[in-house]
Amino acid sequence: LCSFALDHGVMLVLENLGLTGIRSMRQSVELIGTEPEKTGMGICIDVGHAHRACAKDGIRPEAYLREFRDMIREVHLDDNFGARDLHLPLGQGNVDWPPLIDALRDLREDTAACLEIAWPDAPMQALDDSRKFLAVQAALLEGNCSHV
């Protein structure tokens, strides 16, 4: 599948689904390779999924971002409490955002970051609140809250 995608100018991304831990991601990378431009496969890290897996294996979500940094082409951002994949607005669960935001800064500039929020009563408000939350957290990490 990766070869077919590569031959047709498409980049596949492997996402850490459900409770897929970092070890499964490592195994896939070992099989396919670490150079997306040559293999046709990049990585998509879903922060909410990584947070759920952390409750099981103790590996924090930012470890995924750091380990697969050069392969990551997309990141899904959402919050939860570790047990279920709730797709909460950022800051509404117990994901530890400061280390994640710090790790996000080290990703490739062309990495797509998607807010993956399921908030049917007020979807636009949830997305806007999540965007503002990210801006505040980033400013706090920089020690500059004057523009927030």
mmCIF file of N, CA and C in Angstrom:
data_model
loop_
_atom_site.group_PDB
_atom_site.id
_atom_site.type_symbol
_atom_site.label_atom_id
_atom_site.label_comp_id
_atom_site.label_asym_id
_atom_site.label_seq_id
_atom_site.Cartn_x
_atom_site.Cartn_y
_atom_site.Cartn_z
ATOM 1 N N LEU A 1 0.826 -1.193 0.000
ATOM 2 C CA LEU A 1 0.000 0.000 0.000
ATOM 3 C C LEU A 1 0.869 1.255 0.000
ATOM 4 N N CYS A 2 1.925 1.248 0.799
ATOM 5 C CA CYS A 2 2.830 2.400 0.839
ATOM 6 C C CYS A 2 3.486 2.633 -0.516
ATOM 7 N N SER A 3 3.904 1.567 -1.163
ATOM 8 C CA SER A 3 4.518 1.693 -2.487
ATOM 9 C C SER A 3 3.533 2.271 -3.491
ATOM 10 N N PHE A 4 2.303 1.786 -3.459
ATOM 11 C CA PHE A 4 1.273 2.295 -4.357
ATOM 12 C C PHE A 4 1.051 3.787 -4.121
ATOM 13 N N ALA A 5 0.957 4.172 -2.840
ATOM 14 C CA ALA A 5 0.757 5.581 -2.502
ATOM 15 C C ALA A 5 1.930 6.420 -3.002
ATOM 16 N N LEU A 6 3.121 5.960 -2.735
ATOM 17 C CA LEU A 6 4.313 6.691 -3.154
ATOM 18 C C LEU A 6 4.351 6.854 -4.675
ATOM 19 N N ASP A 7 4.041 5.794 -5.392
ATOM 20 C CA ASP A 7 4.032 5.842 -6.853
ATOM 21 C C ASP A 7 2.982 6.812 -7.407
ATOM 22 N N HIS A 8 1.953 7.099 -6.610
ATOM 23 C CA HIS A 8 0.876 7.973 -7.060
ATOM 24 C C HIS A 8 0.879 9.341 -6.358
ATOM 25 N N GLY A 9 1.991 9.672 -5.712
ATOM 26 C CA GLY A 9 2.130 10.985 -5.105
ATOM 27 C C GLY A 9 1.286 11.223 -3.873
ATOM 28 N N VAL A 10 0.972 10.146 -3.174
ATOM 29 C CA VAL A 10 0.145 10.249 -1.971
ATOM 30 C C VAL A 10 0.976 9.830 -0.761
ATOM 31 N N MET A 11 0.836 10.551 0.328
ATOM 32 C CA MET A 11 1.509 10.192 1.569
ATOM 33 C C MET A 11 0.486 9.573 2.513
ATOM 34 N N LEU A 12 0.682 8.336 2.891
ATOM 35 C CA LEU A 12 -0.150 7.695 3.908
ATOM 36 C C LEU A 12 0.383 8.101 5.274
ATOM 37 N N VAL A 13 -0.506 8.166 6.257
ATOM 38 C CA VAL A 13 -0.053 8.401 7.627
ATOM 39 C C VAL A 13 -0.635 7.317 8.520
ATOM 40 N N LEU A 14 0.206 6.766 9.347
ATOM 41 C CA LEU A 14 -0.184 5.735 10.302
ATOM 42 C C LEU A 14 -0.538 6.424 11.609
ATOM 43 N N GLU A 15 -1.773 6.242 12.066
ATOM 44 C CA GLU A 15 -2.234 6.876 13.299
ATOM 45 C C GLU A 15 -2.216 5.878 14.448
ATOM 46 N N ASN A 16 -1.865 6.367 15.612
ATOM 47 C CA ASN A 16 -1.928 5.568 16.833
ATOM 48 C C ASN A 16 -3.383 5.478 17.286
ATOM 49 N N LEU A 17 -4.085 4.491 16.780
ATOM 50 C CA LEU A 17 -5.514 4.357 17.043
ATOM 51 C C LEU A 17 -5.792 3.759 18.418
ATOM 52 N N GLY A 18 -6.934 4.150 18.970
ATOM 53 C CA GLY A 18 -7.405 3.568 20.224
ATOM 54 C C GLY A 18 -6.354 3.544 21.309
ATOM 55 N N LEU A 19 -6.060 2.354 21.799
ATOM 56 C CA LEU A 19 -5.053 2.188 22.845
ATOM 57 C C LEU A 19 -3.715 1.713 22.283
ATOM 58 N N THR A 20 -3.519 1.906 20.969
ATOM 59 C CA THR A 20 -2.253 1.511 20.358
ATOM 60 C C THR A 20 -1.130 2.253 21.048
ATOM 61 N N GLY A 21 -0.237 1.531 21.646
ATOM 62 C CA GLY A 21 0.872 2.141 22.354
ATOM 63 C C GLY A 21 2.040 2.438 21.433
ATOM 64 N N ILE A 22 3.037 3.054 22.000
ATOM 65 C CA ILE A 22 4.210 3.462 21.238
ATOM 66 C C ILE A 22 4.961 2.247 20.686
ATOM 67 N N ARG A 23 4.883 1.124 21.377
ATOM 68 C CA ARG A 23 5.584 -0.075 20.905
ATOM 69 C C ARG A 23 5.051 -0.556 19.556
ATOM 70 N N SER A 24 3.731 -0.506 19.374
ATOM 71 C CA SER A 24 3.133 -0.887 18.090
ATOM 72 C C SER A 24 3.562 0.069 16.988
ATOM 73 N N MET A 25 3.646 1.344 17.314
ATOM 74 C CA MET A 25 4.101 2.327 16.328
ATOM 75 C C MET A 25 5.556 2.027 15.940
ATOM 76 N N ARG A 26 6.365 1.691 16.924
ATOM 77 C CA ARG A 26 7.766 1.360 16.647
ATOM 78 C C ARG A 26 7.874 0.149 15.727
ATOM 79 N N GLN A 27 7.058 -0.863 15.974
ATOM 80 C CA GLN A 27 7.089 -2.068 15.142
ATOM 81 C C GLN A 27 6.718 -1.748 13.696
ATOM 82 N N SER A 28 5.716 -0.929 13.510
ATOM 83 C CA SER A 28 5.316 -0.547 12.152
ATOM 84 C C SER A 28 6.427 0.212 11.448
ATOM 85 N N VAL A 29 7.063 1.113 12.155
ATOM 86 C CA VAL A 29 8.153 1.899 11.579
ATOM 87 C C VAL A 29 9.334 0.989 11.236
ATOM 88 N N GLU A 30 9.606 0.019 12.099
ATOM 89 C CA GLU A 30 10.697 -0.924 11.807
ATOM 90 C C GLU A 30 10.416 -1.706 10.529
ATOM 91 N N LEU A 31 9.154 -2.081 10.295
ATOM 92 C CA LEU A 31 8.785 -2.835 9.099
ATOM 93 C C LEU A 31 8.851 -1.995 7.827
ATOM 94 N N ILE A 32 8.399 -0.757 7.920
ATOM 95 C CA ILE A 32 8.234 0.060 6.721
ATOM 96 C C ILE A 32 9.418 0.998 6.482
ATOM 97 N N GLY A 33 9.956 1.562 7.545
ATOM 98 C CA GLY A 33 11.083 2.472 7.399
ATOM 99 C C GLY A 33 10.789 3.835 7.995
ATOM 100 N N THR A 34 11.831 4.630 8.143
ATOM 101 C CA THR A 34 11.735 5.911 8.837
ATOM 102 C C THR A 34 11.791 7.128 7.925
ATOM 103 N N GLU A 35 11.787 6.911 6.619
ATOM 104 C CA GLU A 35 11.890 8.036 5.686
ATOM 105 C C GLU A 35 10.627 8.141 4.838
ATOM 106 N N PRO A 36 9.675 8.953 5.269
ATOM 107 C CA PRO A 36 8.400 9.054 4.561
ATOM 108 C C PRO A 36 8.521 9.348 3.063
ATOM 109 N N GLU A 37 9.487 10.152 2.686
ATOM 110 C CA GLU A 37 9.639 10.496 1.272
ATOM 111 C C GLU A 37 10.055 9.277 0.439
ATOM 112 N N LYS A 38 10.662 8.292 1.084
ATOM 113 C CA LYS A 38 11.074 7.074 0.380
ATOM 114 C C LYS A 38 10.083 5.927 0.546
ATOM 115 N N THR A 39 9.350 5.912 1.672
ATOM 116 C CA THR A 39 8.442 4.798 1.952
ATOM 117 C C THR A 39 6.986 5.100 1.596
ATOM 118 N N GLY A 40 6.621 6.378 1.561
ATOM 119 C CA GLY A 40 5.222 6.742 1.327
ATOM 120 C C GLY A 40 4.389 6.724 2.590
ATOM 121 N N MET A 41 5.030 6.500 3.758
ATOM 122 C CA MET A 41 4.292 6.460 5.017
ATOM 123 C C MET A 41 4.876 7.431 6.032
ATOM 124 N N GLY A 42 4.013 8.319 6.511
ATOM 125 C CA GLY A 42 4.356 9.198 7.615
ATOM 126 C C GLY A 42 3.578 8.750 8.848
ATOM 127 N N ILE A 43 3.607 9.588 9.859
ATOM 128 C CA ILE A 43 2.956 9.272 11.131
ATOM 129 C C ILE A 43 1.946 10.367 11.457
ATOM 130 N N CYS A 44 0.813 9.955 12.024
ATOM 131 C CA CYS A 44 -0.171 10.862 12.610
ATOM 132 C C CYS A 44 -0.286 10.492 14.081
ATOM 133 N N ILE A 45 0.028 11.437 14.944
ATOM 134 C CA ILE A 45 -0.125 11.185 16.377
ATOM 135 C C ILE A 45 -1.409 11.841 16.855
ATOM 136 N N ASP A 46 -2.276 11.023 17.428
ATOM 137 C CA ASP A 46 -3.496 11.501 18.057
ATOM 138 C C ASP A 46 -3.194 11.625 19.543
ATOM 139 N N VAL A 47 -3.169 12.852 20.027
ATOM 140 C CA VAL A 47 -2.812 13.127 21.419
ATOM 141 C C VAL A 47 -3.787 12.456 22.378
ATOM 142 N N GLY A 48 -5.075 12.473 22.055
ATOM 143 C CA GLY A 48 -6.066 11.827 22.917
ATOM 144 C C GLY A 48 -5.849 10.331 23.009
ATOM 145 N N HIS A 49 -5.512 9.692 21.894
ATOM 146 C CA HIS A 49 -5.225 8.255 21.912
ATOM 147 C C HIS A 49 -3.956 7.973 22.720
ATOM 148 N N ALA A 50 -2.929 8.789 22.522
ATOM 149 C CA ALA A 50 -1.672 8.605 23.265
ATOM 150 C C ALA A 50 -1.909 8.779 24.769
ATOM 151 N N HIS A 51 -2.773 9.724 25.129
ATOM 152 C CA HIS A 51 -3.090 9.951 26.543
ATOM 153 C C HIS A 51 -3.803 8.734 27.137
ATOM 154 N N ARG A 52 -4.697 8.136 26.366
ATOM 155 C CA ARG A 52 -5.382 6.916 26.832
ATOM 156 C C ARG A 52 -4.393 5.772 27.002
ATOM 157 N N ALA A 53 -3.485 5.610 26.030
ATOM 158 C CA ALA A 53 -2.487 4.534 26.109
ATOM 159 C C ALA A 53 -1.559 4.755 27.297
ATOM 160 N N CYS A 54 -1.293 6.012 27.628
ATOM 161 C CA CYS A 54 -0.413 6.332 28.765
ATOM 162 C C CYS A 54 -0.969 5.778 30.073
ATOM 163 N N ALA A 55 -2.293 5.766 30.203
ATOM 164 C CA ALA A 55 -2.908 5.212 31.407
ATOM 165 C C ALA A 55 -2.570 3.731 31.550
ATOM 166 N N LYS A 56 -2.267 3.083 30.415
ATOM 167 C CA LYS A 56 -1.948 1.652 30.405
ATOM 168 C C LYS A 56 -0.441 1.387 30.507
ATOM 169 N N ASP A 57 0.342 2.140 29.728
ATOM 170 C CA ASP A 57 1.779 1.830 29.651
ATOM 171 C C ASP A 57 2.694 2.885 30.282
ATOM 172 N N GLY A 58 2.144 4.007 30.722
ATOM 173 C CA GLY A 58 2.941 5.043 31.378
ATOM 174 C C GLY A 58 3.771 5.904 30.438
ATOM 175 N N ILE A 59 3.643 5.717 29.126
ATOM 176 C CA ILE A 59 4.413 6.525 28.166
ATOM 177 C C ILE A 59 3.575 7.745 27.792
ATOM 178 N N ARG A 60 4.102 8.895 28.144
ATOM 179 C CA ARG A 60 3.364 10.146 27.969
ATOM 180 C C ARG A 60 3.236 10.541 26.495
ATOM 181 N N PRO A 61 2.166 11.254 26.142
ATOM 182 C CA PRO A 61 1.940 11.632 24.747
ATOM 183 C C PRO A 61 3.083 12.399 24.088
ATOM 184 N N GLU A 62 3.751 13.252 24.829
ATOM 185 C CA GLU A 62 4.843 14.014 24.212
ATOM 186 C C GLU A 62 6.008 13.113 23.791
ATOM 187 N N ALA A 63 6.108 11.925 24.390
ATOM 188 C CA ALA A 63 7.152 10.977 23.984
ATOM 189 C C ALA A 63 6.937 10.534 22.533
ATOM 190 N N TYR A 64 5.679 10.388 22.118
ATOM 191 C CA TYR A 64 5.359 10.035 20.734
ATOM 192 C C TYR A 64 5.845 11.142 19.797
ATOM 193 N N LEU A 65 5.554 12.388 20.180
ATOM 194 C CA LEU A 65 5.943 13.520 19.343
ATOM 195 C C LEU A 65 7.455 13.624 19.214
ATOM 196 N N ARG A 66 8.138 13.362 20.285
ATOM 197 C CA ARG A 66 9.605 13.463 20.244
ATOM 198 C C ARG A 66 10.224 12.294 19.468
ATOM 199 N N GLU A 67 9.753 11.079 19.729
ATOM 200 C CA GLU A 67 10.352 9.911 19.081
ATOM 201 C C GLU A 67 10.128 9.881 17.568
ATOM 202 N N PHE A 68 8.936 10.246 17.138
ATOM 203 C CA PHE A 68 8.607 10.154 15.710
ATOM 204 C C PHE A 68 8.642 11.517 15.019
ATOM 205 N N ARG A 69 9.264 12.483 15.649
ATOM 206 C CA ARG A 69 9.269 13.877 15.196
ATOM 207 C C ARG A 69 9.482 14.035 13.695
ATOM 208 N N ASP A 70 10.485 13.403 13.157
ATOM 209 C CA ASP A 70 10.813 13.595 11.740
ATOM 210 C C ASP A 70 9.851 12.894 10.788
ATOM 211 N N MET A 71 9.056 11.973 11.306
ATOM 212 C CA MET A 71 8.096 11.247 10.471
ATOM 213 C C MET A 71 6.681 11.818 10.567
ATOM 214 N N ILE A 72 6.424 12.610 11.590
ATOM 215 C CA ILE A 72 5.065 13.106 11.835
ATOM 216 C C ILE A 72 4.669 14.117 10.763
ATOM 217 N N ARG A 73 3.507 13.867 10.174
ATOM 218 C CA ARG A 73 2.957 14.772 9.164
ATOM 219 C C ARG A 73 1.653 15.403 9.638
ATOM 220 N N GLU A 74 1.066 14.804 10.686
ATOM 221 C CA GLU A 74 -0.211 15.307 11.197
ATOM 222 C C GLU A 74 -0.323 14.976 12.682
ATOM 223 N N VAL A 75 -0.970 15.874 13.430
ATOM 224 C CA VAL A 75 -1.237 15.672 14.851
ATOM 225 C C VAL A 75 -2.707 15.998 15.095
ATOM 226 N N HIS A 76 -3.396 15.115 15.802
ATOM 227 C CA HIS A 76 -4.782 15.363 16.208
ATOM 228 C C HIS A 76 -4.765 15.814 17.662
ATOM 229 N N LEU A 77 -5.364 16.956 17.924
ATOM 230 C CA LEU A 77 -5.382 17.539 19.264
ATOM 231 C C LEU A 77 -6.789 17.485 19.841
ATOM 232 N N ASP A 78 -6.910 16.813 20.968
ATOM 233 C CA ASP A 78 -8.166 16.755 21.705
ATOM 234 C C ASP A 78 -7.837 16.346 23.124
ATOM 235 N N ASP A 79 -8.802 16.439 24.001
ATOM 236 C CA ASP A 79 -8.575 16.156 25.419
ATOM 237 C C ASP A 79 -9.477 15.020 25.874
ATOM 238 N N ASN A 80 -9.103 14.385 26.965
ATOM 239 C CA ASN A 80 -9.915 13.348 27.600
ATOM 240 C C ASN A 80 -9.382 13.131 29.016
ATOM 241 N N PHE A 81 -9.950 12.163 29.704
ATOM 242 C CA PHE A 81 -9.523 11.850 31.069
ATOM 243 C C PHE A 81 -8.735 10.544 31.149
ATOM 244 N N GLY A 82 -8.355 9.985 30.010
ATOM 245 C CA GLY A 82 -7.528 8.788 29.988
ATOM 246 C C GLY A 82 -8.269 7.481 29.794
ATOM 247 N N ALA A 83 -9.556 7.439 30.084
ATOM 248 C CA ALA A 83 -10.283 6.171 29.985
ATOM 249 C C ALA A 83 -11.000 6.014 28.641
ATOM 250 N N ARG A 84 -11.600 7.093 28.161
ATOM 251 C CA ARG A 84 -12.377 7.037 26.912
ATOM 252 C C ARG A 84 -11.908 8.136 25.968
ATOM 253 N N ASP A 85 -12.096 7.907 24.687
ATOM 254 C CA ASP A 85 -11.706 8.860 23.647
ATOM 255 C C ASP A 85 -12.845 9.854 23.455
ATOM 256 N N LEU A 86 -12.879 10.881 24.296
ATOM 257 C CA LEU A 86 -14.014 11.791 24.359
ATOM 258 C C LEU A 86 -13.957 12.941 23.360
ATOM 259 N N HIS A 87 -12.797 13.242 22.808
ATOM 260 C CA HIS A 87 -12.617 14.375 21.894
ATOM 261 C C HIS A 87 -13.126 15.679 22.510
ATOM 262 N N LEU A 88 -12.733 15.904 23.757
ATOM 263 C CA LEU A 88 -13.129 17.118 24.463
ATOM 264 C C LEU A 88 -12.330 18.320 23.956
ATOM 265 N N PRO A 89 -12.887 19.517 24.140
ATOM 266 C CA PRO A 89 -12.098 20.716 23.847
ATOM 267 C C PRO A 89 -10.833 20.718 24.711
ATOM 268 N N LEU A 90 -9.784 21.327 24.194
ATOM 269 C CA LEU A 90 -8.518 21.360 24.927
ATOM 270 C C LEU A 90 -8.703 22.069 26.263
ATOM 271 N N GLY A 91 -8.121 21.472 27.304
ATOM 272 C CA GLY A 91 -8.233 22.020 28.643
ATOM 273 C C GLY A 91 -9.428 21.500 29.416
ATOM 274 N N GLN A 92 -10.284 20.696 28.787
ATOM 275 C CA GLN A 92 -11.480 20.175 29.452
ATOM 276 C C GLN A 92 -11.277 18.781 30.051
ATOM 277 N N GLY A 93 -10.127 18.154 29.790
ATOM 278 C CA GLY A 93 -9.804 16.844 30.348
ATOM 279 C C GLY A 93 -8.591 16.982 31.252
ATOM 280 N N ASN A 94 -7.786 15.918 31.328
ATOM 281 C CA ASN A 94 -6.601 15.996 32.184
ATOM 282 C C ASN A 94 -5.290 15.745 31.424
ATOM 283 N N VAL A 95 -5.299 16.000 30.113
ATOM 284 C CA VAL A 95 -4.047 15.953 29.352
ATOM 285 C C VAL A 95 -3.137 17.056 29.886
ATOM 286 N N ASP A 96 -1.871 16.734 30.072
ATOM 287 C CA ASP A 96 -0.877 17.706 30.536
ATOM 288 C C ASP A 96 -0.345 18.458 29.317
ATOM 289 N N TRP A 97 -0.913 19.614 29.017
ATOM 290 C CA TRP A 97 -0.630 20.320 27.773
ATOM 291 C C TRP A 97 0.738 20.990 27.679
ATOM 292 N N PRO A 98 1.287 21.589 28.741
ATOM 293 C CA PRO A 98 2.571 22.274 28.564
ATOM 294 C C PRO A 98 3.683 21.420 27.938
ATOM 295 N N PRO A 99 3.935 20.183 28.381
ATOM 296 C CA PRO A 99 4.981 19.410 27.714
ATOM 297 C C PRO A 99 4.626 19.035 26.276
ATOM 298 N N LEU A 100 3.336 18.870 25.998
ATOM 299 C CA LEU A 100 2.901 18.567 24.627
ATOM 300 C C LEU A 100 3.138 19.763 23.710
ATOM 301 N N ILE A 101 2.788 20.936 24.179
ATOM 302 C CA ILE A 101 2.986 22.138 23.366
ATOM 303 C C ILE A 101 4.471 22.356 23.120
ATOM 304 N N ASP A 102 5.271 22.106 24.122
ATOM 305 C CA ASP A 102 6.720 22.220 23.951
ATOM 306 C C ASP A 102 7.215 21.248 22.875
ATOM 307 N N ALA A 103 6.714 20.015 22.891
ATOM 308 C CA ALA A 103 7.112 19.020 21.880
ATOM 309 C C ALA A 103 6.561 19.374 20.500
ATOM 310 N N LEU A 104 5.371 19.961 20.438
ATOM 311 C CA LEU A 104 4.794 20.373 19.160
ATOM 312 C C LEU A 104 5.684 21.391 18.457
ATOM 313 N N ARG A 105 6.331 22.237 19.224
ATOM 314 C CA ARG A 105 7.202 23.270 18.649
ATOM 315 C C ARG A 105 8.368 22.684 17.881
ATOM 316 N N ASP A 106 8.749 21.464 18.212
ATOM 317 C CA ASP A 106 9.904 20.836 17.562
ATOM 318 C C ASP A 106 9.540 20.064 16.294
ATOM 319 N N LEU A 107 8.255 20.007 15.955
ATOM 320 C CA LEU A 107 7.843 19.270 14.755
ATOM 321 C C LEU A 107 8.171 20.067 13.500
ATOM 322 N N ARG A 108 8.153 19.380 12.381
ATOM 323 C CA ARG A 108 8.374 20.020 11.086
ATOM 324 C C ARG A 108 7.368 21.151 10.887
ATOM 325 N N GLU A 109 7.788 22.178 10.194
ATOM 326 C CA GLU A 109 6.905 23.317 9.951
ATOM 327 C C GLU A 109 5.678 22.947 9.135
ATOM 328 N N ASP A 110 5.771 21.928 8.300
ATOM 329 C CA ASP A 110 4.638 21.549 7.453
ATOM 330 C C ASP A 110 3.719 20.511 8.103
ATOM 331 N N THR A 111 3.908 20.258 9.390
ATOM 332 C CA THR A 111 3.035 19.316 10.104
ATOM 333 C C THR A 111 1.650 19.935 10.280
ATOM 334 N N ALA A 112 0.627 19.191 9.910
ATOM 335 C CA ALA A 112 -0.754 19.651 10.094
ATOM 336 C C ALA A 112 -1.196 19.333 11.516
ATOM 337 N N ALA A 113 -1.727 20.321 12.202
ATOM 338 C CA ALA A 113 -2.285 20.129 13.539
ATOM 339 C C ALA A 113 -3.793 20.336 13.433
ATOM 340 N N CYS A 114 -4.558 19.309 13.785
ATOM 341 C CA CYS A 114 -6.013 19.339 13.639
ATOM 342 C C CYS A 114 -6.668 19.278 15.012
ATOM 343 N N LEU A 115 -7.585 20.200 15.266
ATOM 344 C CA LEU A 115 -8.398 20.104 16.463
ATOM 345 C C LEU A 115 -9.479 19.071 16.173
ATOM 346 N N GLU A 116 -9.460 17.976 16.907
ATOM 347 C CA GLU A 116 -10.415 16.875 16.689
ATOM 348 C C GLU A 116 -11.394 16.864 17.859
ATOM 349 N N ILE A 117 -12.353 17.783 17.794
ATOM 350 C CA ILE A 117 -13.249 18.040 18.910
ATOM 351 C C ILE A 117 -14.667 17.570 18.560
ATOM 352 N N ALA A 118 -15.292 16.857 19.476
ATOM 353 C CA ALA A 118 -16.683 16.429 19.306
ATOM 354 C C ALA A 118 -17.509 17.136 20.383
ATOM 355 N N TRP A 119 -18.089 18.232 20.022
ATOM 356 C CA TRP A 119 -18.864 19.038 20.955
ATOM 357 C C TRP A 119 -20.111 19.511 20.206
ATOM 358 N N PRO A 120 -21.095 18.614 20.034
ATOM 359 C CA PRO A 120 -22.216 18.893 19.129
ATOM 360 C C PRO A 120 -23.077 20.093 19.503
ATOM 361 N N ASP A 121 -23.163 20.435 20.783
ATOM 362 C CA ASP A 121 -24.031 21.544 21.175
ATOM 363 C C ASP A 121 -23.500 22.902 20.715
ATOM 364 N N ALA A 122 -22.173 23.042 20.659
ATOM 365 C CA ALA A 122 -21.582 24.326 20.260
ATOM 366 C C ALA A 122 -20.215 24.069 19.613
ATOM 367 N N PRO A 123 -20.203 23.454 18.426
ATOM 368 C CA PRO A 123 -18.930 23.052 17.825
ATOM 369 C C PRO A 123 -17.981 24.212 17.540
ATOM 370 N N MET A 124 -18.490 25.319 17.024
ATOM 371 C CA MET A 124 -17.603 26.444 16.709
ATOM 372 C C MET A 124 -17.028 27.065 17.975
ATOM 373 N N GLN A 125 -17.830 27.123 19.016
ATOM 374 C CA GLN A 125 -17.353 27.653 20.296
ATOM 375 C C GLN A 125 -16.268 26.750 20.876
ATOM 376 N N ALA A 126 -16.464 25.437 20.770
ATOM 377 C CA ALA A 126 -15.477 24.480 21.286
ATOM 378 C C ALA A 126 -14.154 24.611 20.534
ATOM 379 N N LEU A 127 -14.229 24.774 19.228
ATOM 380 C CA LEU A 127 -13.003 24.949 18.443
ATOM 381 C C LEU A 127 -12.309 26.264 18.790
ATOM 382 N N ASP A 128 -13.086 27.331 18.928
ATOM 383 C CA ASP A 128 -12.507 28.631 19.270
ATOM 384 C C ASP A 128 -11.895 28.592 20.673
ATOM 385 N N ASP A 129 -12.596 27.975 21.624
ATOM 386 C CA ASP A 129 -12.062 27.855 22.984
ATOM 387 C C ASP A 129 -10.757 27.051 22.983
ATOM 388 N N SER A 130 -10.704 25.991 22.180
ATOM 389 C CA SER A 130 -9.498 25.162 22.094
ATOM 390 C C SER A 130 -8.337 25.947 21.494
ATOM 391 N N ARG A 131 -8.624 26.732 20.444
ATOM 392 C CA ARG A 131 -7.588 27.558 19.830
ATOM 393 C C ARG A 131 -7.047 28.575 20.829
ATOM 394 N N LYS A 132 -7.947 29.219 21.579
ATOM 395 C CA LYS A 132 -7.530 30.193 22.590
ATOM 396 C C LYS A 132 -6.727 29.513 23.696
ATOM 397 N N PHE A 133 -7.145 28.321 24.096
ATOM 398 C CA PHE A 133 -6.419 27.569 25.122
ATOM 399 C C PHE A 133 -4.976 27.316 24.674
ATOM 400 N N LEU A 134 -4.812 26.889 23.418
ATOM 401 C CA LEU A 134 -3.460 26.657 22.886
ATOM 402 C C LEU A 134 -2.629 27.929 22.913
ATOM 403 N N ALA A 135 -3.231 29.043 22.528
ATOM 404 C CA ALA A 135 -2.509 30.312 22.510
ATOM 405 C C ALA A 135 -2.059 30.709 23.915
ATOM 406 N N VAL A 136 -2.933 30.541 24.889
ATOM 407 C CA VAL A 136 -2.582 30.876 26.279
ATOM 408 C C VAL A 136 -1.467 29.965 26.787
ATOM 409 N N GLN A 137 -1.592 28.671 26.532
ATOM 410 C CA GLN A 137 -0.573 27.721 26.992
ATOM 411 C C GLN A 137 0.782 28.020 26.353
ATOM 412 N N ALA A 138 0.783 28.334 25.067
ATOM 413 C CA ALA A 138 2.034 28.660 24.372
ATOM 414 C C ALA A 138 2.648 29.921 24.955
ATOM 415 N N ALA A 139 1.828 30.927 25.240
ATOM 416 C CA ALA A 139 2.328 32.169 25.827
ATOM 417 C C ALA A 139 2.893 31.923 27.226
ATOM 418 N N LEU A 140 2.220 31.081 28.006
ATOM 419 C CA LEU A 140 2.726 30.767 29.342
ATOM 420 C C LEU A 140 4.083 30.079 29.270
ATOM 421 N N LEU A 141 4.254 29.175 28.303
ATOM 422 C CA LEU A 141 5.535 28.493 28.148
ATOM 423 C C LEU A 141 6.644 29.465 27.770
ATOM 424 N N GLU A 142 6.293 30.482 27.005
ATOM 425 C CA GLU A 142 7.281 31.480 26.609
ATOM 426 C C GLU A 142 7.516 32.506 27.707
ATOM 427 N N GLY A 143 6.675 32.482 28.746
ATOM 428 C CA GLY A 143 6.797 33.461 29.815
ATOM 429 C C GLY A 143 6.307 34.823 29.386
ATOM 430 N N ASN A 144 5.413 34.861 28.393
ATOM 431 C CA ASN A 144 4.934 36.116 27.866
ATOM 432 C C ASN A 144 3.416 36.054 27.782
ATOM 433 N N CYS A 145 2.762 36.598 28.780
ATOM 434 C CA CYS A 145 1.296 36.550 28.799
ATOM 435 C C CYS A 145 0.678 37.895 28.439
ATOM 436 N N SER A 146 1.467 38.897 28.072
ATOM 437 C CA SER A 146 0.947 40.218 27.825
ATOM 438 C C SER A 146 0.028 40.286 26.603
ATOM 439 N N HIS A 147 0.224 39.392 25.618
ATOM 440 C CA HIS A 147 -0.599 39.454 24.413
ATOM 441 C C HIS A 147 -1.748 38.450 24.423
ATOM 442 N N VAL A 148 -1.987 37.810 25.536
ATOM 443 C CA VAL A 148 -3.043 36.804 25.599
ATOM 444 C C VAL A 148 -4.324 37.422 26.103
#
